[in-house]
Coordinates of C-alpha atoms and ligand atoms in Angstrom, one line a residue:
M17 CA -143.8 228.0 -27.6
R18 CA -146.1 230.9 -28.0
T19 CA -149.7 230.6 -29.0
I20 CA -152.6 233.0 -29.5
R21 CA -155.7 232.2 -27.4
Y22 CA -158.9 234.0 -26.3
H23 CA -160.9 233.4 -23.1
S24 CA -164.0 235.4 -24.0
Y25 CA -165.6 236.6 -27.2
G26 CA -165.1 240.2 -28.1
N27 CA -163.0 242.8 -29.8
P28 CA -159.6 241.8 -31.3
E29 CA -157.9 242.7 -28.0
V30 CA -159.3 239.4 -26.5
L31 CA -156.5 237.7 -28.6
T32 CA -153.6 237.1 -26.1
V33 CA -150.1 235.7 -26.6
E34 CA -149.6 232.8 -24.1
E35 CA -146.9 230.3 -23.5
A36 CA -147.9 226.7 -24.2
P37 CA -146.2 223.3 -24.1
V38 CA -145.2 221.8 -27.5
P39 CA -148.0 219.5 -28.5
S40 CA -147.3 215.9 -29.6
P41 CA -148.8 214.6 -32.8
G42 CA -151.4 211.9 -32.3
P43 CA -152.4 209.2 -34.8
G44 CA -152.7 210.8 -38.3
Q45 CA -151.3 214.1 -37.2
V46 CA -148.0 216.0 -37.9
L47 CA -146.3 218.8 -35.9
I48 CA -145.3 221.7 -38.1
R49 CA -142.9 224.5 -37.3
S50 CA -144.7 227.6 -38.6
E51 CA -143.1 229.8 -41.1
A52 CA -146.2 231.9 -42.0
I53 CA -149.9 231.8 -41.0
G54 CA -152.7 233.0 -43.3
V55 CA -155.4 234.8 -41.3
N56 CA -158.9 234.2 -42.4
F57 CA -161.9 236.5 -42.2
V58 CA -164.2 233.8 -40.6
E59 CA -161.9 233.8 -37.5
T60 CA -163.0 237.4 -36.7
Q61 CA -166.6 236.1 -36.6
R62 CA -165.6 233.0 -34.5
R63 CA -163.6 235.3 -32.1
R64 CA -166.8 237.6 -31.7
G65 CA -168.8 234.4 -31.1
T66 CA -171.1 235.6 -34.0
G67 CA -170.2 233.0 -36.7
P68 CA -172.2 230.0 -37.6
F69 CA -169.9 227.9 -35.4
P70 CA -168.8 229.9 -32.3
P71 CA -166.0 227.9 -30.7
P72 CA -166.1 226.8 -27.1
L73 CA -163.9 228.9 -24.9
P74 CA -161.1 229.2 -24.2
A75 CA -160.5 229.1 -28.0
T76 CA -157.6 229.4 -30.4
P77 CA -157.9 230.4 -34.0
N78 CA -157.9 228.2 -37.1
G79 CA -155.6 229.3 -40.0
D80 CA -153.5 228.4 -43.1
V81 CA -150.0 227.4 -41.8
V82 CA -146.9 227.0 -44.0
G83 CA -143.8 225.4 -42.5
R84 CA -141.7 222.3 -42.1
V85 CA -142.8 219.0 -40.5
E86 CA -141.0 218.6 -37.2
A87 CA -142.4 215.4 -36.1
V88 CA -145.1 212.8 -37.4
G89 CA -147.6 210.8 -35.4
P90 CA -148.4 207.1 -35.7
E91 CA -150.0 206.0 -39.0
V92 CA -148.6 209.0 -41.0
T93 CA -147.1 207.7 -44.2
T94 CA -147.6 210.5 -46.7
V95 CA -145.0 213.1 -45.2
A96 CA -141.7 212.9 -43.5
V97 CA -139.9 215.1 -41.0
G98 CA -138.3 218.0 -42.9
D99 CA -141.0 218.2 -45.7
R100 CA -142.3 221.7 -46.3
V101 CA -146.1 221.8 -46.4
A102 CA -149.2 224.1 -46.3
A103 CA -151.9 222.9 -43.9
P104 CA -155.4 224.1 -42.9
V105 CA -155.0 224.0 -39.2
M106 CA -158.0 223.5 -37.0
G107 CA -157.2 225.1 -33.6
G108 CA -154.1 226.5 -32.3
A109 CA -153.0 227.8 -35.8
Y110 CA -151.6 231.2 -34.6
A111 CA -148.5 229.5 -32.9
D112 CA -144.8 228.6 -33.3
L113 CA -145.7 225.1 -33.6
V114 CA -149.1 223.6 -34.7
L115 CA -150.7 220.2 -35.1
A116 CA -152.4 219.3 -38.4
D117 CA -154.2 216.4 -40.0
A118 CA -151.8 214.7 -42.3
T119 CA -154.7 214.0 -44.8
F120 CA -155.2 217.7 -45.5
L121 CA -151.6 218.7 -46.2
A122 CA -150.7 220.4 -49.4
P123 CA -147.3 219.3 -50.8
L124 CA -145.2 222.3 -51.8
P125 CA -143.1 222.7 -54.9
D126 CA -139.5 223.7 -54.4
G127 CA -138.9 227.4 -54.1
I128 CA -142.6 228.5 -53.6
D129 CA -142.7 231.5 -51.3
A130 CA -144.7 231.3 -48.1
A131 CA -147.5 233.7 -49.1
Q132 CA -148.1 231.7 -52.3
A133 CA -148.0 228.5 -50.3
S134 CA -150.4 229.7 -47.8
I135 CA -153.3 230.0 -50.3
L136 CA -152.8 226.3 -51.1
A137 CA -153.9 225.4 -47.6
S138 CA -157.6 226.7 -47.9
P139 CA -158.3 229.8 -49.8
A140 CA -157.4 228.7 -53.3
Q141 CA -158.9 225.3 -52.6
T142 CA -162.2 227.1 -51.7
A143 CA -162.1 229.2 -54.8
L144 CA -161.6 226.1 -56.9
C145 CA -164.4 224.1 -55.2
V146 CA -166.8 227.1 -55.6
L147 CA -165.9 227.3 -59.4
K148 CA -166.5 223.6 -59.8
T149 CA -169.8 223.8 -57.9
A150 CA -170.8 226.7 -60.2
R151 CA -170.5 224.7 -63.5
I152 CA -169.5 227.6 -65.5
R153 CA -170.1 227.3 -69.3
P154 CA -167.8 228.8 -71.7
G155 CA -168.5 232.6 -72.1
D156 CA -170.7 232.9 -68.9
T157 CA -170.9 236.4 -67.3
V158 CA -169.8 235.7 -63.7
L159 CA -170.4 238.0 -60.7
V160 CA -167.8 237.6 -58.0
H161 CA -168.8 239.2 -54.6
A162 CA -166.0 240.7 -52.4
A163 CA -163.7 240.6 -55.2
A164 CA -160.9 242.3 -53.4
G165 CA -160.9 239.8 -50.5
A166 CA -158.5 237.0 -49.9
I167 CA -160.6 234.4 -51.6
G168 CA -162.2 236.9 -54.0
H169 CA -158.9 238.1 -55.7
L170 CA -158.0 234.5 -56.3
M171 CA -161.3 233.8 -57.7
T172 CA -161.3 236.6 -60.1
Q173 CA -157.9 235.4 -61.4
L174 CA -159.1 231.7 -61.8
V175 CA -162.6 232.2 -63.0
R176 CA -161.7 232.9 -66.6
H177 CA -159.6 229.8 -66.8
Y178 CA -162.7 227.8 -65.7
G179 CA -164.9 229.2 -68.5
A180 CA -166.0 232.7 -67.6
G181 CA -166.2 235.4 -70.4
R182 CA -167.0 238.5 -68.5
V183 CA -166.1 239.0 -64.9
I184 CA -168.0 241.5 -62.7
G185 CA -166.6 242.0 -59.2
T186 CA -168.3 243.7 -56.3
V187 CA -166.4 245.7 -53.6
G188 CA -167.5 247.5 -50.5
S189 CA -165.6 250.7 -51.1
P190 CA -164.2 252.8 -54.1
A191 CA -160.7 252.3 -52.7
K192 CA -160.9 248.6 -53.6
A193 CA -161.9 249.2 -57.4
D194 CA -158.5 249.4 -59.0
F195 CA -157.3 246.4 -57.0
A196 CA -160.2 244.3 -58.2
R197 CA -159.6 245.4 -61.8
E198 CA -155.8 244.5 -61.5
H199 CA -156.9 241.0 -60.5
G200 CA -159.0 240.1 -63.4
T201 CA -162.4 242.0 -62.8
D202 CA -163.7 243.6 -66.1
V203 CA -166.5 245.7 -64.4
V204 CA -166.3 246.7 -60.6
V205 CA -169.6 247.6 -58.8
D206 CA -169.7 249.0 -55.3
Y207 CA -172.4 247.0 -53.5
S208 CA -172.4 249.2 -50.6
T209 CA -174.4 251.8 -52.6
D210 CA -178.1 251.7 -53.3
G211 CA -178.9 250.6 -56.8
W212 CA -175.8 248.3 -57.2
T213 CA -177.9 245.8 -59.0
D214 CA -178.9 248.5 -61.5
E215 CA -175.2 248.8 -62.2
V216 CA -175.0 245.0 -62.9
L217 CA -178.0 245.3 -65.2
K218 CA -176.5 248.3 -67.0
A219 CA -173.2 246.4 -67.4
T220 CA -175.0 243.4 -69.0
D221 CA -177.4 245.3 -71.2
G222 CA -180.2 244.5 -68.9
E223 CA -179.7 240.7 -69.2
G224 CA -178.1 239.9 -65.8
V225 CA -175.5 237.3 -65.1
D226 CA -175.1 233.6 -65.5
V227 CA -173.4 232.8 -62.4
I228 CA -173.0 234.5 -58.9
L229 CA -170.2 233.4 -56.5
D230 CA -171.5 234.7 -53.2
S231 CA -169.4 235.0 -49.9
V232 CA -171.5 237.7 -48.3
G233 CA -175.0 236.3 -48.0
G234 CA -177.8 238.3 -46.3
D235 CA -179.5 241.0 -48.4
I236 CA -176.7 240.9 -50.9
L237 CA -177.6 237.5 -51.9
L238 CA -181.3 238.2 -52.1
A239 CA -180.6 241.2 -54.3
G240 CA -178.3 239.1 -56.4
L241 CA -181.2 236.9 -57.3
D242 CA -182.7 240.0 -59.2
V243 CA -179.8 240.0 -61.5
L244 CA -179.4 236.2 -62.0
K245 CA -180.6 235.2 -65.5
P246 CA -183.1 232.3 -65.8
F247 CA -181.1 229.0 -65.5
G248 CA -178.3 230.9 -63.7
R249 CA -176.5 229.4 -60.7
L250 CA -175.8 231.2 -57.4
V251 CA -173.1 229.5 -55.2
F252 CA -173.4 230.5 -51.6
Y253 CA -170.2 229.9 -49.7
G254 CA -169.9 232.4 -46.9
A255 CA -171.8 234.9 -44.8
S256 CA -169.3 237.8 -44.4
G257 CA -172.1 240.3 -44.1
G258 CA -173.1 238.5 -40.9
T259 CA -176.6 237.3 -41.7
L260 CA -177.8 234.2 -43.4
P261 CA -180.4 234.8 -45.9
Q262 CA -183.7 233.1 -46.0
V263 CA -184.4 232.5 -49.8
P264 CA -188.2 232.4 -50.6
A265 CA -188.8 229.3 -52.7
M266 CA -190.9 231.4 -55.2
R267 CA -187.9 233.5 -56.2
L268 CA -186.4 230.3 -57.5
I269 CA -189.3 229.4 -59.9
P270 CA -187.7 231.4 -62.8
M271 CA -185.2 228.5 -63.1
K272 CA -182.7 230.0 -60.6
H273 CA -180.4 227.6 -58.8
V274 CA -179.0 228.4 -55.5
V275 CA -176.4 225.9 -54.2
G276 CA -174.0 225.9 -51.1
C277 CA -170.4 225.0 -51.2
G278 CA -168.3 223.9 -48.2
L279 CA -164.7 222.9 -48.6
D280 CA -165.0 220.4 -45.8
Q281 CA -167.8 218.6 -47.7
W282 CA -165.5 218.3 -50.8
W283 CA -162.7 216.9 -48.5
Q284 CA -165.2 214.4 -46.9
H285 CA -167.0 213.2 -50.0
R286 CA -164.7 214.1 -53.0
P287 CA -161.2 213.8 -51.6
D288 CA -159.8 212.7 -55.1
D289 CA -161.1 215.9 -56.5
I290 CA -159.4 217.9 -53.9
R291 CA -156.1 216.2 -54.5
S292 CA -156.3 216.6 -58.2
G293 CA -157.4 220.3 -57.7
L294 CA -154.4 220.8 -55.6
Q295 CA -152.2 219.8 -58.5
E296 CA -154.2 222.1 -60.7
L297 CA -153.7 225.0 -58.3
I298 CA -149.9 224.3 -57.9
A299 CA -149.6 224.4 -61.7
H300 CA -151.6 227.8 -61.7
V301 CA -149.2 229.2 -59.1
T302 CA -145.9 228.0 -60.6
E303 CA -146.9 229.0 -64.1
G304 CA -147.9 232.4 -62.9
R305 CA -151.7 232.4 -63.5
L306 CA -152.4 232.7 -59.8
K307 CA -150.7 235.1 -57.7
V308 CA -151.5 236.3 -54.1
H309 CA -151.4 239.8 -53.0
V310 CA -150.2 240.2 -49.5
H311 CA -151.8 243.2 -47.9
A312 CA -149.8 243.0 -44.7
E313 CA -147.4 240.7 -42.9
L314 CA -147.3 241.0 -39.0
P315 CA -145.6 239.4 -36.2
L316 CA -147.4 236.5 -34.6
T317 CA -147.7 238.7 -31.5
E318 CA -149.7 241.2 -33.4
A319 CA -152.6 238.8 -34.3
A320 CA -155.1 241.4 -32.9
A321 CA -153.8 244.0 -35.3
A322 CA -154.3 241.5 -38.1
H323 CA -158.0 240.9 -37.1
R324 CA -158.5 244.7 -36.8
I325 CA -157.5 245.2 -40.4
I326 CA -159.9 242.5 -41.6
E327 CA -162.7 244.0 -39.4
D328 CA -162.2 247.4 -40.9
R329 CA -162.7 245.8 -44.3
A330 CA -159.4 247.3 -45.3
Q331 CA -157.6 244.2 -46.6
L332 CA -156.7 243.9 -50.3
G333 CA -155.9 240.2 -50.6
R334 CA -154.3 238.2 -47.8
I335 CA -153.0 238.9 -44.3
L336 CA -150.1 237.0 -42.9
L337 CA -148.6 236.4 -39.3
R338 CA -144.9 235.6 -39.1
P339 CA -143.8 233.7 -36.1
Ligands
LIG22 N1 -167.6 227.5 -47.7 C1 -166.3 227.4 -47.4 O1 -165.8 226.2 -47.4 C2 -165.4 228.3 -47.0 C3 -164.0 228.3 -46.8 C4 -163.2 229.3 -46.5 C5 -163.9 230.6 -46.5 N2 -165.2 230.8 -46.6 C6 -165.8 232.0 -46.4 O2 -165.4 232.8 -47.7 C7 -165.6 234.2 -47.3 C8 -164.4 235.0 -47.8 O3 -163.3 234.6 -46.8 P1 -162.0 235.4 -46.9 O4 -161.2 234.9 -45.8 O5 -161.5 235.5 -48.3 O6 -162.4 236.9 -46.5 P2 -162.4 238.2 -47.3 O7 -163.2 238.1 -48.4 O8 -160.9 238.6 -47.4 O9 -163.0 239.2 -46.2 C9 -164.4 239.4 -46.1 C10 -164.9 240.5 -47.0 O10 -166.3 240.5 -47.0 C11 -166.8 241.7 -47.4 N3 -168.0 242.0 -46.5 C12 -169.2 242.3 -46.9 N4 -170.0 242.6 -46.0 C13 -169.2 242.7 -44.8 C14 -169.5 243.1 -43.5 N5 -170.8 243.4 -43.1 N6 -168.5 243.1 -42.7 C15 -167.2 242.7 -42.9 N7 -166.9 242.3 -44.3 C16 -167.9 242.3 -45.3 C17 -165.6 242.7 -47.2 O11 -165.2 243.1 -48.5 P3 -165.7 244.5 -49.1 O12 -165.3 245.6 -48.1 O13 -165.2 244.6 -50.4 O14 -167.2 244.4 -49.1 C18 -164.5 241.9 -46.5 O15 -163.3 242.3 -46.9 C19 -165.9 234.3 -45.8 O16 -167.3 234.5 -45.6 C20 -165.6 232.9 -45.3 O17 -166.3 232.5 -44.2 C21 -166.0 229.7 -46.9

């Protein structure tokens, strides 16, 4: 079978197509034949060795795999050979056949297409956990950073369902503004320009926002604190900007709450919430409230091109690889 691996950190070109033996599922694992693989931004950081958790080399990317179970390992009772599932795959995700932990599989409703199914593996689950962490109150004004991104465009579709009144979305270039509007954003602000926080204040009659959902970090997070209302909540869940912010404690005294959110922590400590959340998400998808926009579908062998699109900050929504 084919797999994508890298032997050094660097540009997308370090991703190489290699032949590898078909792995056997161990206890608690399943083997899945991939139909589609969702490519996530954080893999570009891992590939460069710059992310918070650079992988040991040689490395293989993680990803959101949709496919049919081809074999099950010992102790797996929840799925059977032939079941179609979506799985967050840790290591070896860009491949014809992948191993996944049976605990984390999303069961798929009949007829769901592979792109929609791929968001159930991790991006929509992340969005839902972030929204739950934010404790949005009915009518809150919510600022969603990177609103045209893979998770961002899901977040802006879901956020109103979880209480938001007004939704302000940030994007890094004017080309993304219409897309963000089409996916639930009322006001779009380009945070690559100086004075973007003034735009947010202008849009809120000087009051600021109740909630910020921040996947960018760095200076964007710190500037966001200027437009967060007293008693507001900022949920930090990613550092796409490449730097982790140091938040001065004094800036929190005006009753500003900053909280982190990690999907893995929800899985470890609130697995029942994750499982019920998956049912919620499946209902959102099947009832048409949550749609994925596929920016590009590329052959597995063009994983480097997929990473290049993401590093160029060009993607609107999701990128998929097809074996
Ligand atoms: N906490 C968790 O459990 C969890 C789980 C999954 C993902 N995440 C995080 O969630 C975030 C979003 O993931 P995603 O896959 O949906 O990615 P994405 O939003 O599709 O892509 C990242 C976006 O970040 C923005 N960005 C801002 N500054 C940037 C910079 N300096 N370089 C590159 N991009 C920059 C870009 O949008 P603009 O061009 O519009 O600025 C870019 O499109 C990532 O930070 C990821 O690590 C967290």
